[in-house]
PDB file of C-alpha atoms in Angstrom:
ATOM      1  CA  UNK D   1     -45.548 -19.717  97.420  1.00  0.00           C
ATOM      2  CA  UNK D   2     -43.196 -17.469  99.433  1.00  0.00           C
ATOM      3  CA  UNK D   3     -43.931 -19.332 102.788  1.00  0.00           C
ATOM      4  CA  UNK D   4     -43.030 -22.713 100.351  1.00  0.00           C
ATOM      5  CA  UNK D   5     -39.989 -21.629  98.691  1.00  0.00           C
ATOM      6  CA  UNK D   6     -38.475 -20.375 102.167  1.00  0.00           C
ATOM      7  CA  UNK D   7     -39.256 -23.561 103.771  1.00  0.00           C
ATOM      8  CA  UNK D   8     -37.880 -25.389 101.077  1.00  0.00           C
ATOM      9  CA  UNK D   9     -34.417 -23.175 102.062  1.00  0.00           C
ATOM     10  CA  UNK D  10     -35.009 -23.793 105.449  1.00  0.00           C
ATOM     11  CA  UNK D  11     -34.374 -27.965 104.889  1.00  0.00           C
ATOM     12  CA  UNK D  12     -31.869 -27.312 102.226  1.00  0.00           C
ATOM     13  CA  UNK D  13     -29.801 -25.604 105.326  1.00  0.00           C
ATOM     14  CA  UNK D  14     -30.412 -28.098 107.278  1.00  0.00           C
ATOM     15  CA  UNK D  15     -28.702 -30.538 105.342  1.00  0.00           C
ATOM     16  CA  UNK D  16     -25.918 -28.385 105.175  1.00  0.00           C
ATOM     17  CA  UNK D  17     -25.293 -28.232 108.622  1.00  0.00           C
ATOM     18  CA  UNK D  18     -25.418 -32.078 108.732  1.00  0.00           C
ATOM     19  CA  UNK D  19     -23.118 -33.214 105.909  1.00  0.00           C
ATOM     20  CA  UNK D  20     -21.728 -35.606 106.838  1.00  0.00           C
ATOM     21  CA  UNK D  21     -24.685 -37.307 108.008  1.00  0.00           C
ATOM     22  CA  UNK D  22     -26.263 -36.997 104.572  1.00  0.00           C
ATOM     23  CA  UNK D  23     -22.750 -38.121 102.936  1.00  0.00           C
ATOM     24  CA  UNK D  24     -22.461 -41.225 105.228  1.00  0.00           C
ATOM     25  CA  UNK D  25     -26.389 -42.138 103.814  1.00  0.00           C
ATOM     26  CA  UNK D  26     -25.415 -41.419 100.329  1.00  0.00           C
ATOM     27  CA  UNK D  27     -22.481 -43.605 100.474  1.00  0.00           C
ATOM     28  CA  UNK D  28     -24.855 -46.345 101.768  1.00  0.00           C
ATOM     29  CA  UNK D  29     -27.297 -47.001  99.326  1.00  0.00           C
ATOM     30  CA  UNK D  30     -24.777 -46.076  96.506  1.00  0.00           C
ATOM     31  CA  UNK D  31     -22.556 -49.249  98.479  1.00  0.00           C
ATOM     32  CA  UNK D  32     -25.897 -51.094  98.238  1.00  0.00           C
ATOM     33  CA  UNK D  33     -26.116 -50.064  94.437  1.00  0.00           C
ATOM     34  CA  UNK D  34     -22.746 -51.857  93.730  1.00  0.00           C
ATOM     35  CA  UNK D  35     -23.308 -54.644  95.402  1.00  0.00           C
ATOM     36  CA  UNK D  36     -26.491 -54.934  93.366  1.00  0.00           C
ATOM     37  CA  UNK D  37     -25.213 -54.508  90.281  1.00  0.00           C
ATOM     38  CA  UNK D  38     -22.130 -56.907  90.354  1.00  0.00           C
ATOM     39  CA  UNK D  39     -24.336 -59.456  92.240  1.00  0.00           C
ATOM     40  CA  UNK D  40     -26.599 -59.867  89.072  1.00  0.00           C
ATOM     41  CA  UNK D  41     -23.180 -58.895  86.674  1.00  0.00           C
ATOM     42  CA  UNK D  42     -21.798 -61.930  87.988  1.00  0.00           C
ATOM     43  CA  UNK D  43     -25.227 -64.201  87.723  1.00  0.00           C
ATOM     44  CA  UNK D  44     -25.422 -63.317  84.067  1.00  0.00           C
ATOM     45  CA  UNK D  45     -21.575 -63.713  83.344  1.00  0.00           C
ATOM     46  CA  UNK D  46     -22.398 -67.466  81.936  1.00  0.00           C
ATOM     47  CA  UNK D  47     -25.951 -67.042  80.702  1.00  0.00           C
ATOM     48  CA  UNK D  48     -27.834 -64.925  78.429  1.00  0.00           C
ATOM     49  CA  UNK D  49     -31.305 -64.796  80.140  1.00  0.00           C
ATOM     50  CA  UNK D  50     -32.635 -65.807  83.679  1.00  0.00           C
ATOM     51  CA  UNK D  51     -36.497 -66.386  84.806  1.00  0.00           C
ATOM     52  CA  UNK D  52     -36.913 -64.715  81.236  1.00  0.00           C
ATOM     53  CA  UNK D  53     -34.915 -61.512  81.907  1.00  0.00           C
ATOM     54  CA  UNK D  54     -32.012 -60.800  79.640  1.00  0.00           C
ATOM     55  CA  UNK D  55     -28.835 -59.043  80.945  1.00  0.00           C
ATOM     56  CA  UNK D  56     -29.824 -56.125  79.241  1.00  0.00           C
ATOM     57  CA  UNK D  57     -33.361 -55.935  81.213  1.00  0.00           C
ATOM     58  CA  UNK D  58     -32.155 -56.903  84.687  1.00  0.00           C
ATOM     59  CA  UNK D  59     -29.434 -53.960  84.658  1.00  0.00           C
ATOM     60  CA  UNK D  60     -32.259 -51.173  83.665  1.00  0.00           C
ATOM     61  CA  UNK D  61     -34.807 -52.891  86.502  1.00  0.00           C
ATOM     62  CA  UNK D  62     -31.590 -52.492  88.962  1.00  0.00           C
ATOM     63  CA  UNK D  63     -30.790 -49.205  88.076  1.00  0.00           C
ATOM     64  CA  UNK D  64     -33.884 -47.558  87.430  1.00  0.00           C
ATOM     65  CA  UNK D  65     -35.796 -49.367  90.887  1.00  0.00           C
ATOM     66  CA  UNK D  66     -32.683 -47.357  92.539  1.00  0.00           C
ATOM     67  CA  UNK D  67     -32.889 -44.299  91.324  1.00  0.00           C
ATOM     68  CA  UNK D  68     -37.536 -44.589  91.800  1.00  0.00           C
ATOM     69  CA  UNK D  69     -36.760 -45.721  95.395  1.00  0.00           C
ATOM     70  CA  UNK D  70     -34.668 -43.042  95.854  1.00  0.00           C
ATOM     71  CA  UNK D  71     -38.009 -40.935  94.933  1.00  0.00           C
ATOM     72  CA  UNK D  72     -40.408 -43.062  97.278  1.00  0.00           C
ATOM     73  CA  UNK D  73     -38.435 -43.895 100.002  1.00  0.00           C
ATOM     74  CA  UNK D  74     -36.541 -40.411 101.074  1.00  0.00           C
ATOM     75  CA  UNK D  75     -38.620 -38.853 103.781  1.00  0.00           C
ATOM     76  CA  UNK D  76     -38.550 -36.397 106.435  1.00  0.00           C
ATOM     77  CA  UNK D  77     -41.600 -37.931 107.684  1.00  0.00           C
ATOM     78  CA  UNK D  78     -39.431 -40.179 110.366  1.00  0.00           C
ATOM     79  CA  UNK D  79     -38.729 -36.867 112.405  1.00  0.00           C
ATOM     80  CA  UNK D  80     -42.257 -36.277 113.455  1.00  0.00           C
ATOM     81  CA  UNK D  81     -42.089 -39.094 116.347  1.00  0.00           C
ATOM     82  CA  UNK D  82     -38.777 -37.162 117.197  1.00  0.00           C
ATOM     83  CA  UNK D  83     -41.443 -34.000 117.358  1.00  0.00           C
ATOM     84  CA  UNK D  84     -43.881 -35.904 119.131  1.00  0.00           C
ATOM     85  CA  UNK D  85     -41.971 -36.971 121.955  1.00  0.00           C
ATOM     86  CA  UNK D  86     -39.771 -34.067 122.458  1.00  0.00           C
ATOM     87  CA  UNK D  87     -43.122 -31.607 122.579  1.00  0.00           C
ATOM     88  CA  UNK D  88     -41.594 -30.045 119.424  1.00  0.00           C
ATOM     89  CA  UNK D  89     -44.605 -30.706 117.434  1.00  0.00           C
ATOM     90  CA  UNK D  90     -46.645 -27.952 119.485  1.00  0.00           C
ATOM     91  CA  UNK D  91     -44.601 -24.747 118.137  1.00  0.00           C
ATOM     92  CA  UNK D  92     -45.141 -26.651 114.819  1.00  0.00           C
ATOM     93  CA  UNK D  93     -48.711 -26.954 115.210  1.00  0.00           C
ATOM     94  CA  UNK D  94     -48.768 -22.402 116.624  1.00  0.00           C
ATOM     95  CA  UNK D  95     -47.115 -22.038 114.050  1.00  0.00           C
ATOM     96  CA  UNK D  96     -48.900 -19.847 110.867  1.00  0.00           C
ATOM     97  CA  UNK D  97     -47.894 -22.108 108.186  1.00  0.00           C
ATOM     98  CA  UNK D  98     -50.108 -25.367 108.349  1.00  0.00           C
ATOM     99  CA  UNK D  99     -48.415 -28.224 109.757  1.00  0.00           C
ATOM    100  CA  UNK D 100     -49.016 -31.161 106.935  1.00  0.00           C
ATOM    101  CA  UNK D 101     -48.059 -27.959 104.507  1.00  0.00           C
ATOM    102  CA  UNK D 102     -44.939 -27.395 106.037  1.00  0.00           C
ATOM    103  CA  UNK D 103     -44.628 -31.447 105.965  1.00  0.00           C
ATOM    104  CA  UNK D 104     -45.179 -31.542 102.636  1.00  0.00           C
ATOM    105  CA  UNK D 105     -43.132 -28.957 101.502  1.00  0.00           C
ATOM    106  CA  UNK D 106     -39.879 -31.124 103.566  1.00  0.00           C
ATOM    107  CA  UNK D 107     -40.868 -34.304 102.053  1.00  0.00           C
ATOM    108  CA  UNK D 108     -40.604 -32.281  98.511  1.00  0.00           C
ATOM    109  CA  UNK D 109     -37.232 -31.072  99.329  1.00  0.00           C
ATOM    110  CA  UNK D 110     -35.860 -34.403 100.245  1.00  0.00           C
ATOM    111  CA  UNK D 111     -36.972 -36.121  97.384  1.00  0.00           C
ATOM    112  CA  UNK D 112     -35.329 -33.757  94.470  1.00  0.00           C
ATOM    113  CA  UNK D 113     -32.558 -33.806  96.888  1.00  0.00           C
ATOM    114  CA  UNK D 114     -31.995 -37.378  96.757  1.00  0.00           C
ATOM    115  CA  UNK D 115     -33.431 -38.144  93.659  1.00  0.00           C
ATOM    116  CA  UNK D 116     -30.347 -35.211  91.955  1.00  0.00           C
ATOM    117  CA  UNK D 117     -27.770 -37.588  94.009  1.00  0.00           C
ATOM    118  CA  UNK D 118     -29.094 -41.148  92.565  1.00  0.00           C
ATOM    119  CA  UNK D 119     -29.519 -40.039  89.469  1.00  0.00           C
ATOM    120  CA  UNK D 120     -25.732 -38.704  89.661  1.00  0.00           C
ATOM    121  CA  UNK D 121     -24.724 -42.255  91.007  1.00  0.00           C
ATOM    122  CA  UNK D 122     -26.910 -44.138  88.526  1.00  0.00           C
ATOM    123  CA  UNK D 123     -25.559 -41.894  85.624  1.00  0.00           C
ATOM    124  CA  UNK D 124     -21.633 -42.834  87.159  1.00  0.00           C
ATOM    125  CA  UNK D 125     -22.106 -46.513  87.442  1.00  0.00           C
ATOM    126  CA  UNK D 126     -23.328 -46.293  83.988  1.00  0.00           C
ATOM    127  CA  UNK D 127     -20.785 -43.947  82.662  1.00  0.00           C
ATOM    128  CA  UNK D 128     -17.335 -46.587  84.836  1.00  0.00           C
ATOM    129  CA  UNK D 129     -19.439 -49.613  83.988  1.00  0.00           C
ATOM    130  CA  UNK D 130     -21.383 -49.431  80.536  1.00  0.00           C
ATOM    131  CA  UNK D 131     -23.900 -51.716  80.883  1.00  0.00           C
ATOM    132  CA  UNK D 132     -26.230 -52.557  78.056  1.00  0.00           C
ATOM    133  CA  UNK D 133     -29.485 -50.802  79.215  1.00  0.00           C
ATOM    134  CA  UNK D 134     -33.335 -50.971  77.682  1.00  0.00           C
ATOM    135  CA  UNK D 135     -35.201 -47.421  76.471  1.00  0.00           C
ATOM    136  CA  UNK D 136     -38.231 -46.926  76.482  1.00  0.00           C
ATOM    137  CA  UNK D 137     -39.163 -44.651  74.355  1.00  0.00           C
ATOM    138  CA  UNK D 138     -43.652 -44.980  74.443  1.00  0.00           C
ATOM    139  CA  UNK D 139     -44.761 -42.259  75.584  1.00  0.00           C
ATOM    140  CA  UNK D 140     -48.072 -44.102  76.671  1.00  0.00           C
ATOM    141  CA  UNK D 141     -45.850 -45.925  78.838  1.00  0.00           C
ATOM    142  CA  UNK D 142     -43.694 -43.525  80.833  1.00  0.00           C
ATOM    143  CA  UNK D 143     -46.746 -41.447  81.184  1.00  0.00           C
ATOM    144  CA  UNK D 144     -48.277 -44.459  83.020  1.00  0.00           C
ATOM    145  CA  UNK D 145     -45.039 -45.597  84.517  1.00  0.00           C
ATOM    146  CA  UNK D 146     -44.763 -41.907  86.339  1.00  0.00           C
ATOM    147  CA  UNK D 147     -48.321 -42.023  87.709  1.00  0.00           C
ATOM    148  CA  UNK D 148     -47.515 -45.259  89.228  1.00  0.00           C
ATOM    149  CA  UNK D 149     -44.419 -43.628  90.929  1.00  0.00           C
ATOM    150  CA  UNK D 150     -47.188 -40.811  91.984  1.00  0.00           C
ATOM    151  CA  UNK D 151     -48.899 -43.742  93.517  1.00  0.00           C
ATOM    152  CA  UNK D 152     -45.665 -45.533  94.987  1.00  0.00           C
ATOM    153  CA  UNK D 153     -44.681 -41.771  96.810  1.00  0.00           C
ATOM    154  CA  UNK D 154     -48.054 -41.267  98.090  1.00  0.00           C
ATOM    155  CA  UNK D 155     -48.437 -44.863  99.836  1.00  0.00           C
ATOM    156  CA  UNK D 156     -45.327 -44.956 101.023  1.00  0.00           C
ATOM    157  CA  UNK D 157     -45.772 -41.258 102.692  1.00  0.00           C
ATOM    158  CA  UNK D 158     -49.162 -41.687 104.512  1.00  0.00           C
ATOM    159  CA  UNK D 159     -47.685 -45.219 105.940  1.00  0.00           C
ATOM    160  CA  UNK D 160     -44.682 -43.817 107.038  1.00  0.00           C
ATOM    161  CA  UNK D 161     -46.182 -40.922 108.629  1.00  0.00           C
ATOM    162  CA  UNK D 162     -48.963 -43.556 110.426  1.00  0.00           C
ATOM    163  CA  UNK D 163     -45.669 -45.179 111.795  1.00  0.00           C
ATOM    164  CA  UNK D 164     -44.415 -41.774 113.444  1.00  0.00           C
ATOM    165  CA  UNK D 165     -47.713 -41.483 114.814  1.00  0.00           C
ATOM    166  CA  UNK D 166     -47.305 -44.364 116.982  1.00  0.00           C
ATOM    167  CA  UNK D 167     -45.103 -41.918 118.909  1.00  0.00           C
ATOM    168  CA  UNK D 168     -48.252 -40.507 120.275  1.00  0.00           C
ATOM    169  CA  UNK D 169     -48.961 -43.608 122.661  1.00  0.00           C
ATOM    170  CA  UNK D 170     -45.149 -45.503 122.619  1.00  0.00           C
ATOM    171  CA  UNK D 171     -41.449 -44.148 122.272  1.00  0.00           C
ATOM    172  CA  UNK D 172     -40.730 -47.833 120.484  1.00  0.00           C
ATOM    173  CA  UNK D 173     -41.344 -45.793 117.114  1.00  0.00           C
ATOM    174  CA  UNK D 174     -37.945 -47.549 115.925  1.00  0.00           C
ATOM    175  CA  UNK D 175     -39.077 -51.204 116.284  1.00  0.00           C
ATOM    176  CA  UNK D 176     -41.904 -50.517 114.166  1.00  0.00           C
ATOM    177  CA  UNK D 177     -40.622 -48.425 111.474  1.00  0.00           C
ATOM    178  CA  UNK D 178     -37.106 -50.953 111.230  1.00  0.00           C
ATOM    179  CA  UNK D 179     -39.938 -53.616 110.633  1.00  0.00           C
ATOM    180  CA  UNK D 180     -41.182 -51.363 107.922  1.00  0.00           C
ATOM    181  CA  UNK D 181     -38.023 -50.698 105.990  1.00  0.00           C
ATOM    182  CA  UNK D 182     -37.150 -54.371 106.336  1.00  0.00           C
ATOM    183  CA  UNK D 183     -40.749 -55.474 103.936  1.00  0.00           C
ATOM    184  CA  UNK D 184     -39.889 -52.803 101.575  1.00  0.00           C
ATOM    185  CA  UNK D 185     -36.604 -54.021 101.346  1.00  0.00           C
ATOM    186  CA  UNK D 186     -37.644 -57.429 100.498  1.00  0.00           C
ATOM    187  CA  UNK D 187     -41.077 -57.104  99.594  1.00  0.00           C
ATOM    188  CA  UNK D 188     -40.932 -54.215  96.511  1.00  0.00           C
ATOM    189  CA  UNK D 189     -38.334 -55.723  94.613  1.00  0.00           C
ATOM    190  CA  UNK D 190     -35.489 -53.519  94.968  1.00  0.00           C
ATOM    191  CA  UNK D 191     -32.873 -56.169  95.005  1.00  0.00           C
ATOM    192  CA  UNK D 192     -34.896 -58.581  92.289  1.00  0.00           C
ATOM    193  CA  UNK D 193     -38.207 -58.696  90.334  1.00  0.00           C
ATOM    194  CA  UNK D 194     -41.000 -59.971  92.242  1.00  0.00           C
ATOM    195  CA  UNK D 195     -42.450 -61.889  89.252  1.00  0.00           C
ATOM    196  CA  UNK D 196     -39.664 -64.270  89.917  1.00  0.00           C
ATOM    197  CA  UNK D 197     -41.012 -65.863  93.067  1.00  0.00           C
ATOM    198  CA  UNK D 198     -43.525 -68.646  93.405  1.00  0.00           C
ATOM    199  CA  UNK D 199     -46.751 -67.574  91.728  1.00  0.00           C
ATOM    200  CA  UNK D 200     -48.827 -67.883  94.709  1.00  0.00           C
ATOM    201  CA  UNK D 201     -46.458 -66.379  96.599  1.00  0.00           C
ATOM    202  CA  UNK D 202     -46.446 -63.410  93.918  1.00  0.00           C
ATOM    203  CA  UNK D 203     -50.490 -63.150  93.675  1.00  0.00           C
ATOM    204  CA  UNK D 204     -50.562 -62.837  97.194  1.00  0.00           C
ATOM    205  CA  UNK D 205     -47.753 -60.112  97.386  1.00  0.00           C
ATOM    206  CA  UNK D 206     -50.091 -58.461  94.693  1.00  0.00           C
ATOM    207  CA  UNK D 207     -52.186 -57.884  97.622  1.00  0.00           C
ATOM    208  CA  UNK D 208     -50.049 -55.711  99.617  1.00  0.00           C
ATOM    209  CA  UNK D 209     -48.986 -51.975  98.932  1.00  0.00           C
ATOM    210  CA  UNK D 210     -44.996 -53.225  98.647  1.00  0.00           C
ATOM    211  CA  UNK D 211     -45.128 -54.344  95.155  1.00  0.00           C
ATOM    212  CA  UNK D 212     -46.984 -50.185  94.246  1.00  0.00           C
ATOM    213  CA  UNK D 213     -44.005 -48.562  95.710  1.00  0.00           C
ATOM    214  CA  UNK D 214     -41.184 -49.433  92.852  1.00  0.00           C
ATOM    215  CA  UNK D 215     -41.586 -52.694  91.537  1.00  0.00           C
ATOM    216  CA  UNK D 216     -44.808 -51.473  89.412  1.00  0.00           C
ATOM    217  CA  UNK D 217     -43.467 -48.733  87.719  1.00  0.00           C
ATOM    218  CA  UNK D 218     -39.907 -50.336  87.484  1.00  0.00           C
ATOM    219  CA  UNK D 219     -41.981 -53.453  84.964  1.00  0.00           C
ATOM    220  CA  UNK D 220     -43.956 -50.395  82.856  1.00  0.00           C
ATOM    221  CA  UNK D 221     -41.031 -49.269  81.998  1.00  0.00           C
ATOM    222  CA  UNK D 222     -39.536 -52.239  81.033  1.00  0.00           C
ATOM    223  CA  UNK D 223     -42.823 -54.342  79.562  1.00  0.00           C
ATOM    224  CA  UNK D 224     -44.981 -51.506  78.058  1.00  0.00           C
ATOM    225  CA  UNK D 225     -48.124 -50.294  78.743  1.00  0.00           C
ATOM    226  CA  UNK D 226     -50.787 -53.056  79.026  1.00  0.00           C
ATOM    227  CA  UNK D 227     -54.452 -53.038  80.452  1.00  0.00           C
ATOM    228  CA  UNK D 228     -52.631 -55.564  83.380  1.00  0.00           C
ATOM    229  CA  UNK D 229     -50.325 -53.056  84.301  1.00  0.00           C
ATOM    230  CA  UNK D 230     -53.287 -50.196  84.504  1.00  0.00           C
ATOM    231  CA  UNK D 231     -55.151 -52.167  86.646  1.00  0.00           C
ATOM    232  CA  UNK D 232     -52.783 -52.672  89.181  1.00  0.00           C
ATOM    233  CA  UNK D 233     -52.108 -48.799  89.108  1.00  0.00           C
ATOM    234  CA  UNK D 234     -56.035 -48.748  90.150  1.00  0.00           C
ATOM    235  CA  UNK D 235     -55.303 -51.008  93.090  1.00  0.00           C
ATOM    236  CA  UNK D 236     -52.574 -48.830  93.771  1.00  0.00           C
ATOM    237  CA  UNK D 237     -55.025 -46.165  93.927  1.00  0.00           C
ATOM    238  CA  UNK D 238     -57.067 -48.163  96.629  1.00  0.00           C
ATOM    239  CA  UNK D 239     -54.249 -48.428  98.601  1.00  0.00           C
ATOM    240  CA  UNK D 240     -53.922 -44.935  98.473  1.00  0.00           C
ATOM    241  CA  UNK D 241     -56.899 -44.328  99.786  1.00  0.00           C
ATOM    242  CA  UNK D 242     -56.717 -47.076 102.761  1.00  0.00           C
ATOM    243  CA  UNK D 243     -53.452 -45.404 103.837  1.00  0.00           C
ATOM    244  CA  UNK D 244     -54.786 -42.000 104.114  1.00  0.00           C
ATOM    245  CA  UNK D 245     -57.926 -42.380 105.816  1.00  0.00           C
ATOM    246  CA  UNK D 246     -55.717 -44.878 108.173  1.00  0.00           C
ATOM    247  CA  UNK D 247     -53.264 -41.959 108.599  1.00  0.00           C
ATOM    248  CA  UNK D 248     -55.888 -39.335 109.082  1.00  0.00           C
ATOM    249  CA  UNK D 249     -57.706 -41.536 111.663  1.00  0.00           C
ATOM    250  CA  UNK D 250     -54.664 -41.530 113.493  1.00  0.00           C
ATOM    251  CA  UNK D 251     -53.520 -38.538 113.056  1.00  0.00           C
ATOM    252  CA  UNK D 252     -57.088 -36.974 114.864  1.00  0.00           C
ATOM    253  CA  UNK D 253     -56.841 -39.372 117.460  1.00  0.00           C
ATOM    254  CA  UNK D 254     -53.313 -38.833 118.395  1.00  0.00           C
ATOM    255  CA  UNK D 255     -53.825 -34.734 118.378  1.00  0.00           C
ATOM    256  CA  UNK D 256     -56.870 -35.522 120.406  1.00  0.00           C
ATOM    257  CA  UNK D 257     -55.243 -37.481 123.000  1.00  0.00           C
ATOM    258  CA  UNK D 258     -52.140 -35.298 122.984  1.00  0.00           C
ATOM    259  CA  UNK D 259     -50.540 -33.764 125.945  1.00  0.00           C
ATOM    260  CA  UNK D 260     -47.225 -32.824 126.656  1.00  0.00           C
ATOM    261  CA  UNK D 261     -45.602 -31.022 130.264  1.00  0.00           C
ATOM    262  CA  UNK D 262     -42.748 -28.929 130.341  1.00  0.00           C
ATOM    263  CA  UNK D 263     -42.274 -26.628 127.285  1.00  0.00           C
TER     264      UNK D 263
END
């Protein structure tokens, strides 16, 4: 626990040395948060309920989607292809601590880091703005809503970190992980419900992990807890499992075929 807790320090530092890095990020997605909210403010100005959302529904599935991506999507994880080509990653790998450990234990930090900030900038937006928000109060429900936000960090983790690994065999780790952000930008809802769309279109997104990483526990919260909503948590759960044995296949056969001159 010592080894954790002085790792954890170790990140917190590091943000403090790069500020204003972590300010200018901040800034964007809070920017993006605005222009959200007063994108869908204005669509509802004239009408009391669109593609059977009410006002009150769409501003708690915009707020509280930014606040859970904030959760899923924060990750250190990018900075192992920075490792990986630099040679970095072999004084991580001599190191005592176990690599993935000490991966973990960034990924940790970062999230409570950025999920203290967006809750801050959720609870300011609500505090200038006073929109008429939804509660859920079932407990049923948030307890099922939060394991499908377990889900949502854990796919989005072992995909991200299969993306760094590409670093092993190509230093074009940026085309591929751009591509990445861009479908979860679209694809899990963050800017509008994905029940909207075309139903085909929908069922087939079903298929995907996208919709597991915010979307899913974003509708719990504001439908309830059905037998619907469970089951997609289990194919959440398969997609867990695809992306780790995917990552860990990788992962072996990068290490394997790893070699690195000059350090």
């Amino acid at each position: 626990m010592r080894k954790i807790l002085a790792i954890a320090k170790i990140n917190l530092a590091q943000y403090l040395v790069y500020r204003l890095s972590f300010v200018l990020w901040r800034v964007r997605v809070i920017l993006s948060l605005f222009l959200t909210f007063f994108l869908w403010s204005a669509v509802y100005q004239s009408r009391l309920s669109i593609f059977n959302y009410s006002h009150r529904q769409i501003m708690t599935y915009i707020l509280l989607i930014y606040v859970i991506g904030d959760l899923v999507y924060s990750s250190r994880v990018s900075d192992l292809s920075i490792q990986i080509r630099n040679g970095a990653i072999i004084n991580q790998l001599l190191k005592p601590f176990p690599f993935l450990h000490n991966l973990f234990t960034r990924e940790v930090t970062d999230k409570l880091l950025n999920l203290f900030f967006s809750i801050f900038e959720v609870g300011l937006v609500i505090l200038l703005f006073k929109p008429a928000l939804f509660i859920q109060t079932d407990i049923l429900t948030i307890l099922l809503m939060l394991l499908a936000i377990g889900m949502g960090i854990v796919i989005s983790f072992f995909i991200s970190f299969a993306i760094s690994l590409v670093a092993f065999w190509s230093a074009e780790v940026w085309g591929p992980r751009f591509v990445f952000m861009t479908l979860i930008t679209v694809l899990s809802g963050s800017y509008f419900p994905l029940d909207i769309l075309p139903t085909l279109f929908y069922r087939l997104l079903l298929l995907t992990p996208f919709p597991y990483f915010t979307y899913l526990p974003t509708k719990i919260f504001l439908d309830g807890f059905s037998f619907q909503y469970l089951g997609m948590v289990g194919i959440s759960l398969v997609w867990v499992v695809l992306s780790y044995f995917f990552a860990r296949a990788l992962w072996r056969k990068g290490i394997r075929e790893f070699s690195f001159f000059g350090r």
